[in-house]
Amino acid sequence: MNESLQKNRVRLKSLIKGTAFTPLSILWEWVYRVRRSFYEYGVFKKATFKVPVISVGNISFGGTGKTPTIVWLADWLIEKGLTPVVLTRGYKGQLEHSSGLLKSGQKFRLNPFDYGDEPLMISNKMKKGAVIVGKKRAENLMKYFSEVHPDVVLLDDGFQHLQIFRSFNIVLFDATMALNLYKVAPLGYLREGLSALKDADAIIISRADMVTKEKLDKLIGTISEHFHHQPPLALTRYQPLGVFDVHDKYIFSIHELKGLRAIAVTAIASPDSFYRYLENFGVEITEKVSFPDHYFFTPEDVNELLIKASQQSAIILCSEKDMVKMKRVSLDSRILFTKVKVEFMSGEAELLKSLSKVLRLDSPVQ
């Protein structure tokens, strides 16, 4: 009887939520559609630049793997002899509402509190090029263009940033996100409706190895209904590169985490995926500690974690993005991070072929 009552309460709660939020969801989607139309038909003007602009974005809230994808794309462009410049907001950094320039190869240590965690992480990995930080991305690109001389611009989280004309739109989806969340906010977890995929030039589904084939097929079917064409569709996963310390020194293979006790600490958009990732490698997670996305750790936070680590005979494990901020507070040897890179399960050749056409890489690079 109690179970039946509980089910009825859940149904009633779902009905009330649907009734209350559906009009708001419809209005939200309509506003975004009108906004896209205004840019498409020239009512709102787009800034244009004399180099190709490739957007890497999504239509959902939360993390879909944009930063690792930006790093993969920058590496590929550099291998092709091009100089990429990443244009990013620098969310929650001090320079978010002004501007800042991170050149690759800078020797002195830069502060994530100024630039944000993701821009610093991207810059540290780039062998050539630069990262431009600031909310007003078109203005900032114009400001630094003659100084950085880009061959191609990568627009981070750019699918809704319509103020800049882009040559190619890559849209990412997280395979682990529940399918019932594919509704426009506040009913679901989408920034805008799936109809926006008409502007997508390629689709990447990240963490594709962490779900069943049935769920993957359902997700592909859901988004494919909204294609006006047939863009390249790629599946990716994260290839582990090992476990590293606060000095970025390789400590051991990810497989050597098996059986180790660890406090898993995250300040990322999808903490559950990080926990599952560690558990898949046999980590005994003694405690899961989640901070808000882009959170800046304080000395008090880290001291408390270190005390818990001693009490639990455990190490502290975080993501590479979190370590950018963590090591500003402590250089304790018990704090480690996992490093990964994007690995394609399928669709990489088709995606690179489409990108090569846009970048005119069939002809010699000038």
XYZ file of C-alpha atoms in Angstrom:
366
model
C 0.000 0.000 0.000
C 2.814 2.372 0.920
C 4.586 1.534 -2.353
C 1.430 2.300 -4.343
C 1.016 5.594 -2.490
C 4.623 6.525 -3.217
C 4.150 5.822 -6.947
C 1.033 7.994 -7.012
C 2.920 10.830 -5.346
C 5.711 10.588 -7.921
C 3.148 10.660 -10.775
C 1.367 13.664 -9.220
C 4.653 15.513 -8.748
C 5.605 14.812 -12.369
C 2.185 15.987 -13.578
C 2.402 19.237 -11.585
C 5.926 19.892 -12.850
C 4.878 19.235 -16.452
C 1.834 21.491 -16.165
C 3.750 24.340 -14.539
C 6.963 24.184 -16.576
C 5.704 23.316 -20.074
C 4.687 26.904 -20.980
C 8.064 28.188 -19.745
C 9.883 25.529 -21.750
C 7.953 26.406 -24.915
C 8.665 30.125 -24.383
C 12.391 29.453 -23.783
C 12.682 27.405 -26.973
C 10.750 30.009 -28.983
C 13.052 32.815 -27.797
C 16.153 30.878 -28.875
C 14.604 30.023 -32.255
C 13.775 33.676 -32.916
C 17.273 34.698 -31.843
C 18.873 32.229 -34.275
C 16.580 33.437 -37.053
C 17.521 37.062 -36.454
C 21.216 36.248 -36.854
C 20.537 33.962 -39.820
C 18.627 36.637 -41.742
C 20.886 39.533 -40.815
C 18.645 41.361 -38.353
C 21.488 40.993 -35.857
C 24.974 41.398 -37.328
C 27.806 38.896 -36.958
C 31.478 39.803 -36.668
C 33.518 38.232 -39.446
C 37.242 37.517 -39.572
C 39.610 36.669 -42.408
C 40.425 33.228 -40.968
C 38.182 30.181 -40.433
C 36.342 30.021 -37.111
C 35.487 26.557 -35.752
C 32.958 26.422 -32.927
C 33.043 23.626 -30.346
C 29.857 23.750 -28.302
C 26.737 21.970 -27.120
C 23.029 22.539 -26.550
C 22.845 21.149 -23.029
C 23.845 22.541 -19.650
C 26.815 20.924 -17.965
C 29.937 19.241 -19.253
C 30.049 17.376 -22.551
C 33.823 17.239 -23.028
C 34.372 20.520 -24.852
C 37.780 21.223 -23.285
C 39.393 17.847 -24.171
C 37.923 18.202 -27.669
C 39.420 21.702 -28.046
C 42.803 20.266 -26.994
C 42.496 17.399 -29.521
C 41.510 19.810 -32.293
C 44.324 22.253 -31.487
C 46.851 19.398 -31.572
C 45.589 18.273 -34.973
C 45.738 21.795 -36.391
C 49.280 22.277 -35.111
C 50.313 18.958 -36.713
C 48.974 20.371 -39.982
C 51.267 23.378 -39.625
C 48.545 25.834 -38.590
C 48.571 28.261 -35.661
C 45.334 27.978 -33.659
C 43.956 30.586 -31.283
C 41.308 29.552 -28.765
C 38.639 32.104 -27.951
C 37.062 31.376 -24.571
C 35.071 33.143 -21.897
C 37.301 32.240 -18.945
C 34.285 31.537 -16.754
C 34.632 32.865 -13.166
C 38.143 34.160 -13.795
C 38.940 37.780 -12.904
C 39.447 38.600 -16.599
C 36.080 37.192 -17.704
C 34.558 40.676 -17.992
C 37.626 42.269 -19.567
C 40.285 40.417 -21.573
C 43.501 38.463 -21.254
C 46.012 36.699 -23.483
C 47.732 33.387 -22.761
C 50.538 32.550 -25.185
C 51.722 28.958 -25.443
C 55.157 28.321 -24.019
C 54.993 31.037 -21.365
C 57.504 30.064 -18.689
C 56.139 31.849 -15.628
C 53.269 30.380 -13.616
C 49.938 32.027 -14.367
C 47.069 32.345 -11.936
C 43.807 30.462 -12.626
C 42.019 33.061 -10.475
C 42.771 35.572 -13.249
C 42.250 33.479 -16.377
C 39.967 30.650 -15.229
C 40.787 26.958 -14.952
C 39.960 25.723 -18.464
C 41.873 28.446 -20.404
C 44.985 27.759 -18.331
C 44.668 24.016 -18.874
C 44.267 24.479 -22.646
C 47.183 26.896 -22.857
C 49.464 24.533 -20.921
C 48.806 21.810 -23.495
C 49.231 23.896 -26.665
C 52.629 23.689 -28.387
C 51.828 26.717 -30.542
C 49.220 29.466 -30.629
C 47.374 31.283 -27.866
C 44.238 31.458 -25.751
C 42.235 34.692 -25.594
C 40.087 35.085 -22.478
C 37.048 37.310 -21.999
C 33.265 37.378 -22.309
C 33.214 39.803 -25.276
C 34.893 37.373 -27.603
C 34.544 39.261 -30.893
C 36.000 42.450 -29.384
C 38.832 40.539 -27.741
C 39.739 38.712 -30.939
C 39.934 42.035 -32.787
C 42.062 43.442 -29.973
C 44.695 40.677 -30.102
C 44.397 39.528 -33.731
C 47.499 41.312 -35.057
C 49.539 40.105 -32.070
C 48.697 36.402 -32.283
C 48.346 36.008 -36.102
C 46.002 32.986 -36.067
C 45.505 30.686 -39.044
C 42.302 29.378 -37.467
C 40.187 30.357 -34.446
C 38.603 27.813 -32.111
C 35.481 29.211 -30.459
C 35.069 27.435 -27.120
C 31.454 26.844 -26.035
C 30.424 28.722 -29.142
C 27.211 27.140 -30.435
C 25.034 29.817 -28.793
C 27.616 32.591 -29.327
C 26.091 33.758 -32.595
C 27.787 37.180 -32.622
C 30.734 35.654 -34.521
C 30.430 34.078 -37.959
C 31.772 30.540 -37.878
C 32.918 28.330 -40.723
C 32.180 25.040 -38.942
C 30.007 24.037 -35.967
C 30.894 20.982 -33.863
C 28.163 20.067 -31.367
C 28.890 17.712 -28.486
C 26.578 15.414 -26.545
C 27.330 13.518 -23.349
C 26.246 9.895 -23.797
C 25.720 9.480 -20.048
C 23.052 12.187 -19.755
C 19.618 10.635 -19.135
C 17.405 10.630 -22.221
C 14.435 12.067 -20.283
C 16.458 15.268 -19.817
C 16.453 16.026 -23.549
C 13.819 18.723 -23.113
C 14.307 22.475 -23.075
C 14.752 24.038 -19.624
C 13.107 24.122 -17.168
C 11.500 20.806 -18.171
C 14.871 19.309 -19.062
C 18.557 20.044 -19.422
C 18.745 21.659 -22.860
C 19.797 25.277 -23.429
C 17.754 25.323 -26.638
C 15.681 22.932 -28.692
C 17.105 20.119 -30.812
C 15.845 22.011 -33.868
C 19.040 24.097 -33.534
C 20.955 21.082 -34.865
C 20.133 22.299 -38.367
C 23.197 24.522 -37.891
C 25.483 21.664 -36.805
C 28.248 20.640 -39.225
C 29.409 17.699 -37.085
C 28.238 15.802 -34.014
C 30.472 14.250 -31.367
C 29.039 11.998 -28.661
C 31.491 11.848 -25.752
C 31.795 9.131 -23.077
C 30.241 6.722 -25.578
C 31.999 3.800 -23.892
C 30.195 4.422 -20.590
C 26.672 3.505 -21.774
C 24.963 0.498 -23.340
C 24.563 0.169 -27.106
C 20.799 0.426 -26.608
C 21.055 3.827 -24.931
C 23.567 5.037 -27.522
C 21.256 4.004 -30.360
C 18.321 5.791 -28.713
C 20.356 8.981 -28.299
C 21.524 8.900 -31.920
C 17.945 8.291 -33.024
C 16.676 11.203 -30.920
C 19.125 13.754 -32.312
C 19.087 12.399 -35.887
C 15.405 13.296 -36.232
C 16.417 16.965 -36.197
C 19.144 16.873 -38.871
C 18.366 18.799 -42.073
C 21.367 17.055 -43.620
C 23.665 14.220 -42.580
C 26.618 15.692 -40.670
C 29.568 13.506 -39.638
C 28.776 11.768 -36.356
C 31.656 10.597 -34.172
C 31.843 8.647 -30.926
C 34.614 9.367 -28.426
C 35.911 8.141 -25.104
C 38.662 9.263 -22.770
C 41.960 7.434 -23.032
C 43.772 7.466 -19.671
C 47.321 8.812 -19.764
C 48.083 8.016 -16.133
C 48.084 9.483 -12.654
C 50.178 12.609 -12.008
C 51.187 14.698 -8.993
C 50.906 18.434 -8.337
C 54.161 19.025 -10.260
C 52.694 17.300 -13.343
C 55.056 14.367 -12.784
C 53.885 10.913 -13.921
C 53.371 8.698 -10.860
C 51.841 5.483 -12.188
C 49.427 3.950 -14.677
C 45.698 4.409 -14.193
C 45.428 0.634 -13.805
C 47.596 0.807 -10.666
C 44.758 2.652 -8.942
C 42.967 -0.670 -8.521
C 42.359 -1.340 -4.841
C 43.680 2.052 -3.695
C 41.618 4.077 -1.261
C 40.892 7.598 -2.489
C 38.832 10.668 -1.705
C 37.428 11.741 -5.077
C 37.216 15.533 -5.337
C 35.519 17.382 -8.188
C 34.629 20.927 -9.154
C 33.356 20.018 -12.615
C 29.958 20.026 -14.307
C 29.555 16.218 -14.397
C 30.970 14.835 -11.135
C 29.192 11.484 -11.430
C 31.006 10.670 -14.659
C 34.353 11.282 -12.898
C 33.349 8.994 -10.025
C 32.244 6.249 -12.424
C 35.481 6.658 -14.360
C 37.535 6.021 -11.206
C 35.333 3.142 -10.087
C 35.732 1.482 -13.487
C 39.457 1.252 -12.740
C 38.850 -0.335 -9.355
C 39.391 2.692 -7.117
C 37.930 2.294 -3.633
C 36.313 5.715 -3.200
C 36.097 6.390 0.532
C 34.326 9.715 0.046
C 32.938 11.773 -2.825
C 33.415 15.519 -2.407
C 31.690 17.723 -4.986
C 32.170 21.475 -5.301
C 30.350 23.738 -7.818
C 31.738 23.805 -11.364
C 34.791 26.105 -11.699
C 35.041 26.427 -7.905
C 38.282 27.908 -6.547
C 39.603 25.787 -3.686
C 40.582 27.559 -0.465
C 43.362 26.564 1.945
C 40.633 25.543 4.400
C 39.057 23.212 1.800
C 42.342 21.499 1.057
C 43.397 21.241 4.718
C 40.107 19.561 5.528
C 40.600 17.118 2.646
C 44.146 16.318 3.797
C 42.927 15.631 7.343
C 40.273 13.282 5.971
C 42.884 11.584 3.773
C 45.025 10.887 6.861
C 42.049 9.597 8.822
C 40.927 7.338 5.974
C 44.432 6.219 4.895
C 43.578 7.496 1.432
C 44.975 9.652 -1.347
C 43.119 12.600 -2.883
C 42.166 12.244 -6.552
C 40.865 15.042 -8.769
C 40.582 15.859 -12.470
C 43.234 17.710 -14.459
C 41.053 20.818 -14.603
C 40.720 20.821 -10.810
C 44.447 20.369 -10.282
C 45.084 23.704 -12.058
C 43.472 25.379 -9.028
C 44.314 22.809 -6.360
C 48.081 23.218 -6.723
C 47.780 26.965 -6.154
C 46.742 26.088 -2.611
C 48.808 23.006 -1.753
C 51.719 20.988 -3.138
C 51.064 18.005 -0.869
C 52.207 14.719 -2.416
C 48.940 13.010 -1.441
C 47.021 15.099 -3.992
C 47.023 13.411 -7.410
C 45.094 13.843 -10.643
C 44.178 11.732 -13.638
C 45.120 12.897 -17.096
C 43.133 11.845 -20.173
C 42.882 12.602 -23.866
C 40.125 12.200 -26.426
C 40.135 8.925 -28.337
C 37.760 8.300 -31.242
C 35.770 5.076 -31.332
C 34.316 5.926 -34.742
C 33.778 8.840 -37.134
C 37.175 10.543 -36.807
C 38.105 10.184 -40.499
C 34.787 11.662 -41.668
C 35.072 14.582 -39.244
C 38.653 15.391 -40.280
C 37.700 15.170 -43.948
C 34.969 17.786 -43.434
C 37.311 20.017 -41.436
C 40.021 19.708 -44.099
C 37.608 20.973 -46.757
C 36.706 24.014 -44.672
C 40.372 24.739 -43.935
C 41.366 24.012 -47.560
C 44.002 21.576 -46.429
C 43.766 19.645 -49.701
C 46.012 22.378 -51.092
C 49.432 23.201 -49.586
C 49.216 25.148 -46.335
C 50.450 28.708 -46.845
